[in-house]
mmCIF file with all atom_site columns, C-alpha atoms in Angstrom:
data_model
loop_
_atom_site.group_PDB
_atom_site.id
_atom_site.type_symbol
_atom_site.label_atom_id
_atom_site.label_alt_id
_atom_site.label_comp_id
_atom_site.label_asym_id
_atom_site.label_entity_id
_atom_site.label_seq_id
_atom_site.pdbx_PDB_ins_code
_atom_site.Cartn_x
_atom_site.Cartn_y
_atom_site.Cartn_z
_atom_site.occupancy
_atom_site.B_iso_or_equiv
_atom_site.pdbx_formal_charge
_atom_site.auth_seq_id
_atom_site.auth_comp_id
_atom_site.auth_asym_id
_atom_site.auth_atom_id
_atom_site.pdbx_PDB_model_num
ATOM 1  C CA . UNK A 1 1  ? 0.391  -0.154 -0.077 1.00 0.00 ? 310 UNK A CA 1
ATOM 2  C CA . UNK A 1 2  ? 1.680  3.144  -0.941 1.00 0.00 ? 311 UNK A CA 1
ATOM 3  C CA . UNK A 1 3  ? 0.629  6.560  1.489  1.00 0.00 ? 312 UNK A CA 1
ATOM 4  C CA . UNK A 1 4  ? 1.182  9.980  0.518  1.00 0.00 ? 313 UNK A CA 1
ATOM 5  C CA . UNK A 1 5  ? 1.034  12.577 3.179  1.00 0.00 ? 314 UNK A CA 1
ATOM 6  C CA . UNK A 1 6  ? 1.047  16.776 2.373  1.00 0.00 ? 315 UNK A CA 1
ATOM 7  C CA . UNK A 1 7  ? 4.192  18.256 4.634  1.00 0.00 ? 316 UNK A CA 1
ATOM 8  C CA . UNK A 1 8  ? 2.859  21.547 4.972  1.00 0.00 ? 317 UNK A CA 1
ATOM 9  C CA . UNK A 1 9  ? 5.145  24.466 5.436  1.00 0.00 ? 318 UNK A CA 1
ATOM 10 C CA . UNK A 1 10 ? 8.365  22.108 5.068  1.00 0.00 ? 319 UNK A CA 1
ATOM 11 C CA . UNK A 1 11 ? 11.580 24.060 4.230  1.00 0.00 ? 320 UNK A CA 1
ATOM 12 C CA . UNK A 1 12 ? 14.559 22.402 5.700  1.00 0.00 ? 321 UNK A CA 1
ATOM 13 C CA . UNK A 1 13 ? 16.208 20.305 3.315  1.00 0.00 ? 322 UNK A CA 1
ATOM 14 C CA . UNK A 1 14 ? 18.708 18.718 6.070  1.00 0.00 ? 323 UNK A CA 1
ATOM 15 C CA . UNK A 1 15 ? 15.240 18.230 8.025  1.00 0.00 ? 324 UNK A CA 1
ATOM 16 C CA . UNK A 1 16 ? 13.501 16.540 5.264  1.00 0.00 ? 325 UNK A CA 1
ATOM 17 C CA . UNK A 1 17 ? 16.442 13.961 4.831  1.00 0.00 ? 326 UNK A CA 1
ATOM 18 C CA . UNK A 1 18 ? 16.183 13.190 8.443  1.00 0.00 ? 327 UNK A CA 1
ATOM 19 C CA . UNK A 1 19 ? 12.313 12.379 8.522  1.00 0.00 ? 328 UNK A CA 1
ATOM 20 C CA . UNK A 1 20 ? 12.715 10.080 5.038  1.00 0.00 ? 329 UNK A CA 1
ATOM 21 C CA . UNK A 1 21 ? 15.591 8.241  6.704  1.00 0.00 ? 330 UNK A CA 1
ATOM 22 C CA . UNK A 1 22 ? 13.597 7.422  10.284 1.00 0.00 ? 331 UNK A CA 1
ATOM 23 C CA . UNK A 1 23 ? 10.353 7.193  8.319  1.00 0.00 ? 332 UNK A CA 1
ATOM 24 C CA . UNK A 1 24 ? 12.256 4.536  6.471  1.00 0.00 ? 333 UNK A CA 1
ATOM 25 C CA . UNK A 1 25 ? 13.550 2.613  9.445  1.00 0.00 ? 334 UNK A CA 1
ATOM 26 C CA . UNK A 1 26 ? 9.682  2.028  11.138 1.00 0.00 ? 335 UNK A CA 1
ATOM 27 C CA . UNK A 1 27 ? 8.445  -0.999 11.244 1.00 0.00 ? 336 UNK A CA 1
ATOM 28 C CA . UNK A 1 28 ? 6.208  -2.278 8.171  1.00 0.00 ? 337 UNK A CA 1
ATOM 29 C CA . UNK A 1 29 ? 8.012  0.566  6.203  1.00 0.00 ? 338 UNK A CA 1
ATOM 30 C CA . UNK A 1 30 ? 9.474  -0.398 2.847  1.00 0.00 ? 339 UNK A CA 1
ATOM 31 C CA . UNK A 1 31 ? 9.964  2.731  1.339  1.00 0.00 ? 340 UNK A CA 1
ATOM 32 C CA . UNK A 1 32 ? 9.823  6.267  2.414  1.00 0.00 ? 341 UNK A CA 1
ATOM 33 C CA . UNK A 1 33 ? 10.522 9.262  -0.127 1.00 0.00 ? 342 UNK A CA 1
ATOM 34 C CA . UNK A 1 34 ? 10.067 12.984 0.613  1.00 0.00 ? 343 UNK A CA 1
ATOM 35 C CA . UNK A 1 35 ? 10.460 15.596 -1.757 1.00 0.00 ? 344 UNK A CA 1
ATOM 36 C CA . UNK A 1 36 ? 11.031 19.011 -0.682 1.00 0.00 ? 345 UNK A CA 1
ATOM 37 C CA . UNK A 1 37 ? 9.990  20.658 -3.633 1.00 0.00 ? 346 UNK A CA 1
ATOM 38 C CA . UNK A 1 38 ? 6.420  19.029 -3.703 1.00 0.00 ? 347 UNK A CA 1
ATOM 39 C CA . UNK A 1 39 ? 6.205  18.972 0.485  1.00 0.00 ? 348 UNK A CA 1
ATOM 40 C CA . UNK A 1 40 ? 5.311  15.306 0.151  1.00 0.00 ? 349 UNK A CA 1
ATOM 41 C CA . UNK A 1 41 ? 6.322  12.462 1.892  1.00 0.00 ? 350 UNK A CA 1
ATOM 42 C CA . UNK A 1 42 ? 5.216  9.150  0.070  1.00 0.00 ? 351 UNK A CA 1
ATOM 43 C CA . UNK A 1 43 ? 5.549  5.596  1.844  1.00 0.00 ? 352 UNK A CA 1
ATOM 44 C CA . UNK A 1 44 ? 5.220  2.147  0.649  1.00 0.00 ? 353 UNK A CA 1
ATOM 45 C CA . UNK A 1 45 ? 3.660  0.389  3.905  1.00 0.00 ? 354 UNK A CA 1
ATOM 46 C CA . UNK A 1 46 ? 2.474  -3.114 4.909  1.00 0.00 ? 355 UNK A CA 1
ATOM 47 C CA . UNK A 1 47 ? -1.464 -2.844 4.517  1.00 0.00 ? 356 UNK A CA 1
ATOM 48 C CA . UNK A 1 48 ? -2.133 -3.933 8.141  1.00 0.00 ? 357 UNK A CA 1
ATOM 49 C CA . UNK A 1 49 ? 0.276  -1.471 9.436  1.00 0.00 ? 358 UNK A CA 1
ATOM 50 C CA . UNK A 1 50 ? -0.926 1.583  7.510  1.00 0.00 ? 359 UNK A CA 1
ATOM 51 C CA . UNK A 1 51 ? -3.113 3.153  10.980 1.00 0.00 ? 360 UNK A CA 1
ATOM 52 C CA . UNK A 1 52 ? -0.657 2.873  13.661 1.00 0.00 ? 361 UNK A CA 1
ATOM 53 C CA . UNK A 1 53 ? 2.131  4.015  11.674 1.00 0.00 ? 362 UNK A CA 1
ATOM 54 C CA . UNK A 1 54 ? 0.258  7.419  10.894 1.00 0.00 ? 363 UNK A CA 1
ATOM 55 C CA . UNK A 1 55 ? 0.756  8.300  14.640 1.00 0.00 ? 364 UNK A CA 1
ATOM 56 C CA . UNK A 1 56 ? 4.569  7.157  14.323 1.00 0.00 ? 365 UNK A CA 1
ATOM 57 C CA . UNK A 1 57 ? 4.879  9.393  10.891 1.00 0.00 ? 366 UNK A CA 1
ATOM 58 C CA . UNK A 1 58 ? 3.801  12.475 12.568 1.00 0.00 ? 367 UNK A CA 1
ATOM 59 C CA . UNK A 1 59 ? 5.517  11.842 15.643 1.00 0.00 ? 368 UNK A CA 1
ATOM 60 C CA . UNK A 1 60 ? 8.880  11.995 13.599 1.00 0.00 ? 369 UNK A CA 1
ATOM 61 C CA . UNK A 1 61 ? 7.979  14.992 11.171 1.00 0.00 ? 370 UNK A CA 1
ATOM 62 C CA . UNK A 1 62 ? 7.103  16.936 14.674 1.00 0.00 ? 371 UNK A CA 1
ATOM 63 C CA . UNK A 1 63 ? 10.580 15.988 16.048 1.00 0.00 ? 372 UNK A CA 1
ATOM 64 C CA . UNK A 1 64 ? 12.347 17.580 13.254 1.00 0.00 ? 373 UNK A CA 1
ATOM 65 C CA . UNK A 1 65 ? 10.246 20.152 11.889 1.00 0.00 ? 374 UNK A CA 1
ATOM 66 C CA . UNK A 1 66 ? 7.277  21.095 15.054 1.00 0.00 ? 375 UNK A CA 1
ATOM 67 C CA . UNK A 1 67 ? 5.433  23.864 12.839 1.00 0.00 ? 376 UNK A CA 1
ATOM 68 C CA . UNK A 1 68 ? 4.815  21.422 9.859  1.00 0.00 ? 377 UNK A CA 1
ATOM 69 C CA . UNK A 1 69 ? 1.444  19.719 9.451  1.00 0.00 ? 378 UNK A CA 1
ATOM 70 C CA . UNK A 1 70 ? 1.039  16.725 8.506  1.00 0.00 ? 379 UNK A CA 1
ATOM 71 C CA . UNK A 1 71 ? -1.932 15.926 6.228  1.00 0.00 ? 380 UNK A CA 1
ATOM 72 C CA . UNK A 1 72 ? -3.112 12.449 5.142  1.00 0.00 ? 381 UNK A CA 1
ATOM 73 C CA . UNK A 1 73 ? -3.820 12.163 1.491  1.00 0.00 ? 382 UNK A CA 1
#
């Protein structure tokens, strides 16, 4: 399953890289890509893990960018 999240107001390339790395380490995530230009996080997730991972992804984003709003698409 592929999930897309909008990372509204993300403007730090270093933070985007850290978010991408940390999300990729989550159990159930097979791929994680942050595109700074479009402010999107695209994650490939095992189907049964989607809901639990959304909470973890939001925590990771807030850790590096507290002012970014995560919008599930």
